[in-house]
mmCIF file of C-alpha atoms in Angstrom:
data_model
loop_
_atom_site.group_PDB
_atom_site.id
_atom_site.type_symbol
_atom_site.label_atom_id
_atom_site.label_comp_id
_atom_site.label_asym_id
_atom_site.label_seq_id
_atom_site.Cartn_x
_atom_site.Cartn_y
_atom_site.Cartn_z
ATOM 1 C CA MET A 1 9.177 -16.068 -30.695
ATOM 2 C CA SER A 2 10.499 -17.190 -27.326
ATOM 3 C CA GLY A 3 11.206 -20.885 -26.997
ATOM 4 C CA GLN A 4 9.615 -21.083 -23.549
ATOM 5 C CA SER A 5 7.881 -24.346 -22.679
ATOM 6 C CA LEU A 6 4.094 -24.160 -22.445
ATOM 7 C CA LEU A 7 2.323 -23.483 -19.183
ATOM 8 C CA ALA A 8 0.726 -26.124 -16.990
ATOM 9 C CA PRO A 9 -1.642 -25.614 -14.050
ATOM 10 C CA GLY A 10 0.072 -25.085 -10.705
ATOM 11 C CA GLU A 11 -1.062 -25.502 -7.105
ATOM 12 C CA ILE A 12 -3.620 -22.976 -5.857
ATOM 13 C CA SER A 13 -3.095 -21.693 -2.318
ATOM 14 C CA PRO A 14 -5.941 -21.297 0.194
ATOM 15 C CA VAL A 15 -8.385 -18.414 -0.262
ATOM 16 C CA ARG A 16 -7.042 -15.203 1.265
ATOM 17 C CA SER A 17 -9.055 -13.632 4.073
ATOM 18 C CA VAL A 18 -10.843 -10.286 3.920
ATOM 19 C CA PRO A 19 -11.577 -8.329 7.117
ATOM 20 C CA GLY A 20 -15.216 -8.131 8.097
ATOM 21 C CA ASN A 21 -15.266 -4.338 7.855
ATOM 22 C CA VAL A 22 -14.556 -4.436 4.088
ATOM 23 C CA ARG A 23 -17.848 -4.345 2.184
ATOM 24 C CA ARG A 24 -18.404 -7.316 -0.111
ATOM 25 C CA PRO A 25 -20.178 -7.299 -3.482
ATOM 26 C CA GLU A 26 -23.576 -9.005 -3.352
ATOM 27 C CA TYR A 27 -22.374 -12.028 -5.353
ATOM 28 C CA VAL A 28 -19.792 -13.217 -2.817
ATOM 29 C CA GLY A 29 -20.851 -16.609 -1.465
ATOM 30 C CA LYS A 30 -23.382 -17.107 -4.280
ATOM 31 C CA PRO A 31 -23.120 -19.077 -7.534
ATOM 32 C CA GLY A 32 -23.336 -15.858 -9.534
ATOM 33 C CA PRO A 33 -24.298 -12.203 -9.419
ATOM 34 C CA THR A 34 -27.846 -10.913 -9.447
ATOM 35 C CA PRO A 35 -28.556 -9.756 -13.038
ATOM 36 C CA TYR A 36 -28.142 -6.002 -13.428
ATOM 37 C CA THR A 37 -31.303 -4.153 -14.437
ATOM 38 C CA GLY A 38 -30.177 -0.560 -13.962
ATOM 39 C CA PRO A 39 -29.076 2.042 -16.511
ATOM 40 C CA GLU A 40 -25.797 2.026 -18.457
ATOM 41 C CA VAL A 41 -25.649 5.828 -18.026
ATOM 42 C CA GLN A 42 -24.490 6.710 -14.510
ATOM 43 C CA ASP A 43 -24.981 9.866 -12.468
ATOM 44 C CA SER A 44 -22.010 12.007 -11.469
ATOM 45 C CA ASP A 45 -21.878 10.593 -7.936
ATOM 46 C CA THR A 46 -21.566 7.024 -9.231
ATOM 47 C CA VAL A 47 -18.874 8.084 -11.701
ATOM 48 C CA GLU A 48 -16.835 9.755 -8.969
ATOM 49 C CA ARG A 49 -17.110 6.685 -6.753
ATOM 50 C CA MET A 50 -15.971 4.591 -9.722
ATOM 51 C CA ARG A 51 -12.995 6.903 -10.130
ATOM 52 C CA VAL A 52 -11.950 6.075 -6.559
ATOM 53 C CA ALA A 53 -12.387 2.327 -7.192
ATOM 54 C CA GLY A 54 -10.525 2.620 -10.480
ATOM 55 C CA ARG A 55 -7.624 4.469 -8.875
ATOM 56 C CA ILE A 56 -7.249 1.800 -6.183
ATOM 57 C CA ALA A 57 -7.366 -0.954 -8.827
ATOM 58 C CA ALA A 58 -4.731 0.832 -10.918
ATOM 59 C CA GLN A 59 -2.474 1.362 -7.903
ATOM 60 C CA ALA A 60 -2.867 -2.259 -6.787
ATOM 61 C CA MET A 61 -1.930 -3.426 -10.286
ATOM 62 C CA GLU A 62 1.142 -1.175 -10.297
ATOM 63 C CA GLU A 63 2.197 -2.474 -6.875
ATOM 64 C CA ALA A 64 1.851 -6.104 -7.989
ATOM 65 C CA ALA A 65 3.707 -5.345 -11.232
ATOM 66 C CA ARG A 66 6.690 -4.064 -9.249
ATOM 67 C CA HIS A 67 7.171 -7.629 -8.025
ATOM 68 C CA ILE A 68 7.254 -9.211 -11.491
ATOM 69 C CA ALA A 69 10.642 -10.897 -11.918
ATOM 70 C CA PRO A 70 12.032 -14.317 -12.821
ATOM 71 C CA GLY A 71 11.534 -16.689 -9.881
ATOM 72 C CA VAL A 72 8.413 -14.969 -8.492
ATOM 73 C CA THR A 73 5.165 -16.968 -8.398
ATOM 74 C CA THR A 74 1.897 -15.640 -9.737
ATOM 75 C CA ASP A 75 0.427 -16.404 -6.296
ATOM 76 C CA GLU A 76 2.840 -13.864 -4.800
ATOM 77 C CA LEU A 77 1.509 -11.227 -7.220
ATOM 78 C CA ASP A 78 -1.991 -12.085 -6.007
ATOM 79 C CA ARG A 79 -0.902 -11.620 -2.393
ATOM 80 C CA VAL A 80 0.524 -8.180 -3.120
ATOM 81 C CA ALA A 81 -2.577 -6.933 -4.949
ATOM 82 C CA HIS A 82 -4.919 -8.489 -2.371
ATOM 83 C CA GLU A 83 -3.192 -6.817 0.546
ATOM 84 C CA PHE A 84 -3.013 -3.466 -1.240
ATOM 85 C CA MET A 85 -6.760 -3.405 -1.933
ATOM 86 C CA ILE A 86 -7.644 -4.535 1.583
ATOM 87 C CA ASP A 87 -5.328 -1.902 3.076
ATOM 88 C CA HIS A 88 -7.183 0.753 1.064
ATOM 89 C CA GLY A 89 -10.617 -0.421 2.152
ATOM 90 C CA ALA A 90 -11.493 -2.098 -1.154
ATOM 91 C CA TYR A 91 -12.651 -5.648 -1.868
ATOM 92 C CA PRO A 92 -10.922 -7.544 -4.725
ATOM 93 C CA SER A 93 -13.850 -7.943 -7.135
ATOM 94 C CA THR A 94 -12.680 -11.230 -8.639
ATOM 95 C CA LEU A 95 -12.467 -12.983 -5.242
ATOM 96 C CA GLY A 96 -15.559 -15.182 -5.095
ATOM 97 C CA TYR A 97 -16.987 -13.945 -8.406
ATOM 98 C CA ARG A 98 -18.699 -17.064 -9.823
ATOM 99 C CA GLY A 99 -16.334 -19.045 -7.601
ATOM 100 C CA PHE A 100 -13.066 -17.489 -8.807
ATOM 101 C CA PRO A 101 -10.601 -18.201 -5.974
ATOM 102 C CA LYS A 102 -8.158 -15.290 -6.225
ATOM 103 C CA SER A 103 -7.928 -11.493 -6.038
ATOM 104 C CA LEU A 104 -6.622 -10.839 -9.556
ATOM 105 C CA CYS A 105 -6.056 -12.724 -12.806
ATOM 106 C CA THR A 106 -2.511 -13.552 -13.934
ATOM 107 C CA SER A 107 -2.381 -14.561 -17.599
ATOM 108 C CA VAL A 108 1.090 -15.624 -18.765
ATOM 109 C CA ASN A 109 2.306 -15.993 -22.369
ATOM 110 C CA GLU A 110 -0.316 -18.075 -24.236
ATOM 111 C CA VAL A 111 -3.048 -17.433 -21.643
ATOM 112 C CA ILE A 112 -5.542 -14.979 -23.132
ATOM 113 C CA CYS A 113 -7.367 -14.134 -19.899
ATOM 114 C CA HIS A 114 -8.659 -15.330 -16.514
ATOM 115 C CA GLY A 115 -5.487 -17.135 -15.446
ATOM 116 C CA ILE A 116 -5.677 -18.186 -11.786
ATOM 117 C CA PRO A 117 -2.681 -17.175 -9.647
ATOM 118 C CA ASP A 118 -0.946 -20.302 -8.347
ATOM 119 C CA SER A 119 2.495 -21.822 -7.778
ATOM 120 C CA THR A 120 3.570 -21.045 -11.367
ATOM 121 C CA VAL A 121 7.037 -19.468 -11.301
ATOM 122 C CA LEU A 122 7.672 -16.621 -13.736
ATOM 123 C CA ARG A 123 10.608 -17.162 -16.073
ATOM 124 C CA ASP A 124 12.992 -14.819 -17.819
ATOM 125 C CA GLY A 125 11.345 -13.896 -21.116
ATOM 126 C CA ASP A 126 7.724 -14.354 -20.009
ATOM 127 C CA ILE A 127 4.994 -11.805 -20.549
ATOM 128 C CA VAL A 128 2.318 -11.606 -17.871
ATOM 129 C CA ASN A 129 -1.027 -9.832 -17.811
ATOM 130 C CA LEU A 130 -2.383 -8.602 -14.492
ATOM 131 C CA ASP A 131 -6.148 -7.978 -14.373
ATOM 132 C CA VAL A 132 -7.223 -6.150 -11.200
ATOM 133 C CA THR A 133 -10.686 -4.958 -10.191
ATOM 134 C CA ALA A 134 -11.484 -3.147 -6.948
ATOM 135 C CA TYR A 135 -14.901 -2.768 -5.269
ATOM 136 C CA ILE A 136 -15.449 0.107 -2.858
ATOM 137 C CA ASN A 137 -18.371 2.382 -2.001
ATOM 138 C CA GLY A 138 -20.690 0.084 -3.946
ATOM 139 C CA VAL A 139 -18.965 0.292 -7.343
ATOM 140 C CA HIS A 140 -16.211 -1.451 -9.318
ATOM 141 C CA GLY A 141 -13.116 -0.217 -11.175
ATOM 142 C CA ASP A 142 -11.469 -2.682 -13.580
ATOM 143 C CA ASN A 143 -8.115 -2.516 -15.400
ATOM 144 C CA ASN A 144 -5.354 -4.708 -16.730
ATOM 145 C CA ALA A 145 -1.976 -4.478 -18.421
ATOM 146 C CA THR A 146 0.662 -6.836 -19.814
ATOM 147 C CA TYR A 147 4.188 -6.662 -18.399
ATOM 148 C CA LEU A 148 7.573 -7.977 -19.482
ATOM 149 C CA CYS A 149 9.467 -10.363 -17.195
ATOM 150 C CA GLY A 150 13.208 -10.067 -17.671
ATOM 151 C CA ASP A 151 14.673 -10.207 -21.185
ATOM 152 C CA VAL A 152 11.699 -10.609 -23.547
ATOM 153 C CA ASP A 153 12.058 -11.397 -27.257
ATOM 154 C CA GLU A 154 11.327 -8.680 -29.797
ATOM 155 C CA GLU A 155 8.207 -10.306 -31.256
ATOM 156 C CA SER A 156 6.571 -10.506 -27.829
ATOM 157 C CA ARG A 157 7.695 -7.012 -26.861
ATOM 158 C CA LEU A 158 6.162 -5.547 -30.016
ATOM 159 C CA LEU A 159 2.925 -7.453 -29.394
ATOM 160 C CA VAL A 160 2.698 -5.884 -25.943
ATOM 161 C CA GLU A 161 3.471 -2.377 -27.210
ATOM 162 C CA ARG A 162 0.966 -2.624 -30.050
ATOM 163 C CA THR A 163 -1.772 -4.031 -27.838
ATOM 164 C CA ARG A 164 -1.314 -1.047 -25.516
ATOM 165 C CA GLU A 165 -1.520 1.236 -28.543
ATOM 166 C CA SER A 166 -4.720 -0.468 -29.748
ATOM 167 C CA LEU A 167 -6.377 0.389 -26.423
ATOM 168 C CA SER A 168 -5.204 3.988 -26.677
ATOM 169 C CA ARG A 169 -6.639 4.295 -30.194
ATOM 170 C CA ALA A 170 -9.918 2.722 -29.095
ATOM 171 C CA VAL A 171 -10.318 5.151 -26.188
ATOM 172 C CA LYS A 172 -9.762 8.067 -28.587
ATOM 173 C CA ALA A 173 -12.529 6.712 -30.832
ATOM 174 C CA VAL A 174 -15.151 6.991 -28.073
ATOM 175 C CA ARG A 175 -17.655 9.789 -28.781
ATOM 176 C CA PRO A 176 -21.270 10.286 -27.775
ATOM 177 C CA GLY A 177 -23.547 9.530 -30.715
ATOM 178 C CA ARG A 178 -21.274 6.869 -32.185
ATOM 179 C CA GLN A 179 -22.181 3.190 -32.149
ATOM 180 C CA ILE A 180 -20.090 1.080 -29.816
ATOM 181 C CA ASN A 181 -18.792 -1.007 -32.732
ATOM 182 C CA VAL A 182 -16.468 1.850 -33.689
ATOM 183 C CA ILE A 183 -14.278 0.660 -30.807
ATOM 184 C CA GLY A 184 -13.792 -2.799 -32.280
ATOM 185 C CA ARG A 185 -13.393 -1.364 -35.779
ATOM 186 C CA VAL A 186 -10.439 0.743 -34.657
ATOM 187 C CA ILE A 187 -8.803 -2.130 -32.755
ATOM 188 C CA GLU A 188 -9.260 -4.694 -35.515
ATOM 189 C CA SER A 189 -8.023 -2.424 -38.306
ATOM 190 C CA TYR A 190 -4.884 -1.604 -36.309
ATOM 191 C CA ALA A 191 -4.206 -5.246 -35.349
ATOM 192 C CA LYS A 192 -4.554 -6.392 -38.973
ATOM 193 C CA ARG A 193 -1.613 -4.174 -39.949
ATOM 194 C CA PHE A 194 0.645 -6.587 -38.045
ATOM 195 C CA GLY A 195 -1.175 -9.838 -38.792
ATOM 196 C CA TYR A 196 -2.399 -10.209 -35.208
ATOM 197 C CA GLY A 197 -5.496 -12.102 -34.199
ATOM 198 C CA VAL A 198 -8.200 -10.257 -32.267
ATOM 199 C CA VAL A 199 -9.973 -12.331 -29.619
ATOM 200 C CA ARG A 200 -13.710 -12.273 -30.252
ATOM 201 C CA ASP A 201 -15.316 -14.353 -27.505
ATOM 202 C CA PHE A 202 -14.079 -12.267 -24.565
ATOM 203 C CA THR A 203 -15.029 -8.617 -24.636
ATOM 204 C CA GLY A 204 -15.223 -5.341 -22.809
ATOM 205 C CA HIS A 205 -18.321 -4.815 -20.686
ATOM 206 C CA GLY A 206 -20.538 -2.362 -18.906
ATOM 207 C CA ILE A 207 -19.471 -1.764 -15.320
ATOM 208 C CA ASN A 208 -20.850 0.309 -12.446
ATOM 209 C CA THR A 209 -22.474 -1.059 -9.278
ATOM 210 C CA SER A 210 -22.379 -4.303 -11.280
ATOM 211 C CA PHE A 211 -19.068 -5.971 -12.203
ATOM 212 C CA HIS A 212 -20.571 -6.897 -15.594
ATOM 213 C CA SER A 213 -23.748 -5.006 -16.433
ATOM 214 C CA GLY A 214 -24.689 -6.903 -19.597
ATOM 215 C CA LEU A 215 -23.439 -4.272 -22.064
ATOM 216 C CA ILE A 216 -20.975 -5.919 -24.483
ATOM 217 C CA VAL A 217 -18.021 -4.055 -26.035
ATOM 218 C CA PRO A 218 -16.521 -6.212 -28.834
ATOM 219 C CA HIS A 219 -12.913 -5.653 -29.886
ATOM 220 C CA TYR A 220 -13.633 -6.521 -33.514
ATOM 221 C CA ASP A 221 -15.973 -4.784 -35.947
ATOM 222 C CA SER A 222 -19.253 -6.417 -34.956
ATOM 223 C CA PRO A 223 -22.377 -5.470 -36.943
ATOM 224 C CA HIS A 224 -24.431 -6.320 -33.858
ATOM 225 C CA ALA A 225 -22.766 -3.795 -31.515
ATOM 226 C CA THR A 226 -25.107 -0.962 -32.448
ATOM 227 C CA THR A 227 -25.626 0.541 -28.983
ATOM 228 C CA VAL A 228 -25.139 4.301 -29.257
ATOM 229 C CA MET A 229 -22.717 5.780 -26.752
ATOM 230 C CA GLN A 230 -24.134 8.466 -24.475
ATOM 231 C CA PRO A 231 -22.514 10.791 -21.937
ATOM 232 C CA GLY A 232 -22.340 9.043 -18.567
ATOM 233 C CA MET A 233 -22.087 5.486 -19.952
ATOM 234 C CA THR A 234 -19.419 3.479 -18.133
ATOM 235 C CA PHE A 235 -17.711 0.427 -19.607
ATOM 236 C CA THR A 236 -14.362 -1.265 -20.137
ATOM 237 C CA ILE A 237 -12.288 -1.587 -23.291
ATOM 238 C CA GLU A 238 -9.816 -4.486 -23.025
ATOM 239 C CA PRO A 239 -8.406 -5.679 -26.377
ATOM 240 C CA MET A 240 -6.744 -9.092 -26.476
ATOM 241 C CA LEU A 241 -4.373 -9.488 -29.446
ATOM 242 C CA THR A 242 -2.587 -12.682 -30.424
ATOM 243 C CA LEU A 243 0.425 -13.660 -32.525
ATOM 244 C CA GLY A 244 -1.731 -16.289 -34.216
ATOM 245 C CA THR A 245 -5.335 -17.431 -34.126
ATOM 246 C CA HIS A 246 -8.099 -15.778 -32.104
ATOM 247 C CA GLU A 247 -9.540 -19.226 -31.327
ATOM 248 C CA TYR A 248 -9.080 -20.615 -27.849
ATOM 249 C CA ASP A 249 -9.104 -23.600 -25.520
ATOM 250 C CA MET A 250 -9.908 -23.660 -21.800
ATOM 251 C CA TRP A 251 -8.305 -25.591 -18.976
ATOM 252 C CA ASP A 252 -10.408 -27.881 -16.825
ATOM 253 C CA ASP A 253 -10.499 -25.191 -14.104
ATOM 254 C CA GLY A 254 -13.240 -23.496 -16.136
ATOM 255 C CA TRP A 255 -11.382 -20.163 -16.152
ATOM 256 C CA THR A 256 -7.976 -20.250 -17.838
ATOM 257 C CA VAL A 257 -8.349 -19.368 -21.533
ATOM 258 C CA LEU A 258 -5.442 -20.159 -23.893
ATOM 259 C CA THR A 259 -4.808 -19.527 -27.564
ATOM 260 C CA LYS A 260 -5.637 -22.680 -29.510
ATOM 261 C CA ASP A 261 -2.271 -22.564 -31.290
ATOM 262 C CA ARG A 262 -0.495 -21.722 -27.987
ATOM 263 C CA LYS A 263 1.034 -18.584 -29.459
ATOM 264 C CA ARG A 264 1.451 -15.573 -27.214
ATOM 265 C CA THR A 265 -1.205 -13.000 -26.479
ATOM 266 C CA ALA A 266 -1.359 -9.616 -24.743
ATOM 267 C CA GLN A 267 -4.140 -7.482 -23.253
ATOM 268 C CA PHE A 268 -4.679 -3.981 -21.853
ATOM 269 C CA GLU A 269 -7.794 -2.548 -20.197
ATOM 270 C CA HIS A 270 -9.265 0.656 -18.811
ATOM 271 C CA THR A 271 -12.629 1.499 -17.292
ATOM 272 C CA LEU A 272 -13.951 4.734 -18.762
ATOM 273 C CA VAL A 273 -16.930 7.060 -18.818
ATOM 274 C CA VAL A 274 -18.276 8.669 -21.982
ATOM 275 C CA THR A 275 -18.130 12.472 -21.743
ATOM 276 C CA GLU A 276 -19.687 15.203 -23.872
ATOM 277 C CA THR A 277 -16.577 15.245 -26.067
ATOM 278 C CA GLY A 278 -15.007 11.797 -25.750
ATOM 279 C CA ALA A 279 -13.925 9.529 -22.914
ATOM 280 C CA ASP A 280 -12.556 10.011 -19.414
ATOM 281 C CA ILE A 281 -10.412 7.121 -18.109
ATOM 282 C CA LEU A 282 -11.401 6.129 -14.561
ATOM 283 C CA THR A 283 -8.562 3.650 -13.927
ATOM 284 C CA LEU A 284 -5.626 6.010 -13.537
ATOM 285 C CA PRO A 285 -3.216 5.578 -10.627
#
């Protein structure tokens, strides 16, 4: 694996402004969101609005990813995604969610998820996950992907490729009438072929008018994930695979989650809707 030194927290820049004409989610300025009490199955109008939000999120992530290069800060990636979403009339869902100070998550190397963009400078050989969620027309669209920065070692490159493949296999496993634990079963069985860890404590989730509806989508074969998938259900699948343990530590910022053994980790995510025959991905650019 790459001999890169481990990450340390950087300096966080001031909160970026959002024009007053961009609609905010209800949780902005509050300690947390109002608990969601609506259905997990959405009507066609909500799904189509989510498709718009998902497309903006996917495009914002692609735009930020174009700036990934040695010498670029993760804060600069946040600026690019923030401005893209604002320019398209969308609010960055993470900004102000439970106090999160930025418009996307940037998780580098050993960071599993929820890394805060800051003055950290990307280095040749890093891998970096961008997690972007857009809110527009009252709904959210959430996606993420892991990108290579410069010349990345083979072990890390394969981890990224295989994590992407685990998401693809999980999406193909979605069928109405199946329990939601089939998703984690597919991911875990694939990851085990390569000796990868599968993060258990951070999961996929229901999403709609709520950023996190309360529905849990584990990425391992959980006997408790017995919810039966139905047409119209909307949720994310976002496997996090590691080169070592699935156990984690957290920085004092209360957000940044790192592998306990500080080995590298990758993640990919789509928002999708269950159809009559499978799944329709809503986060396509």
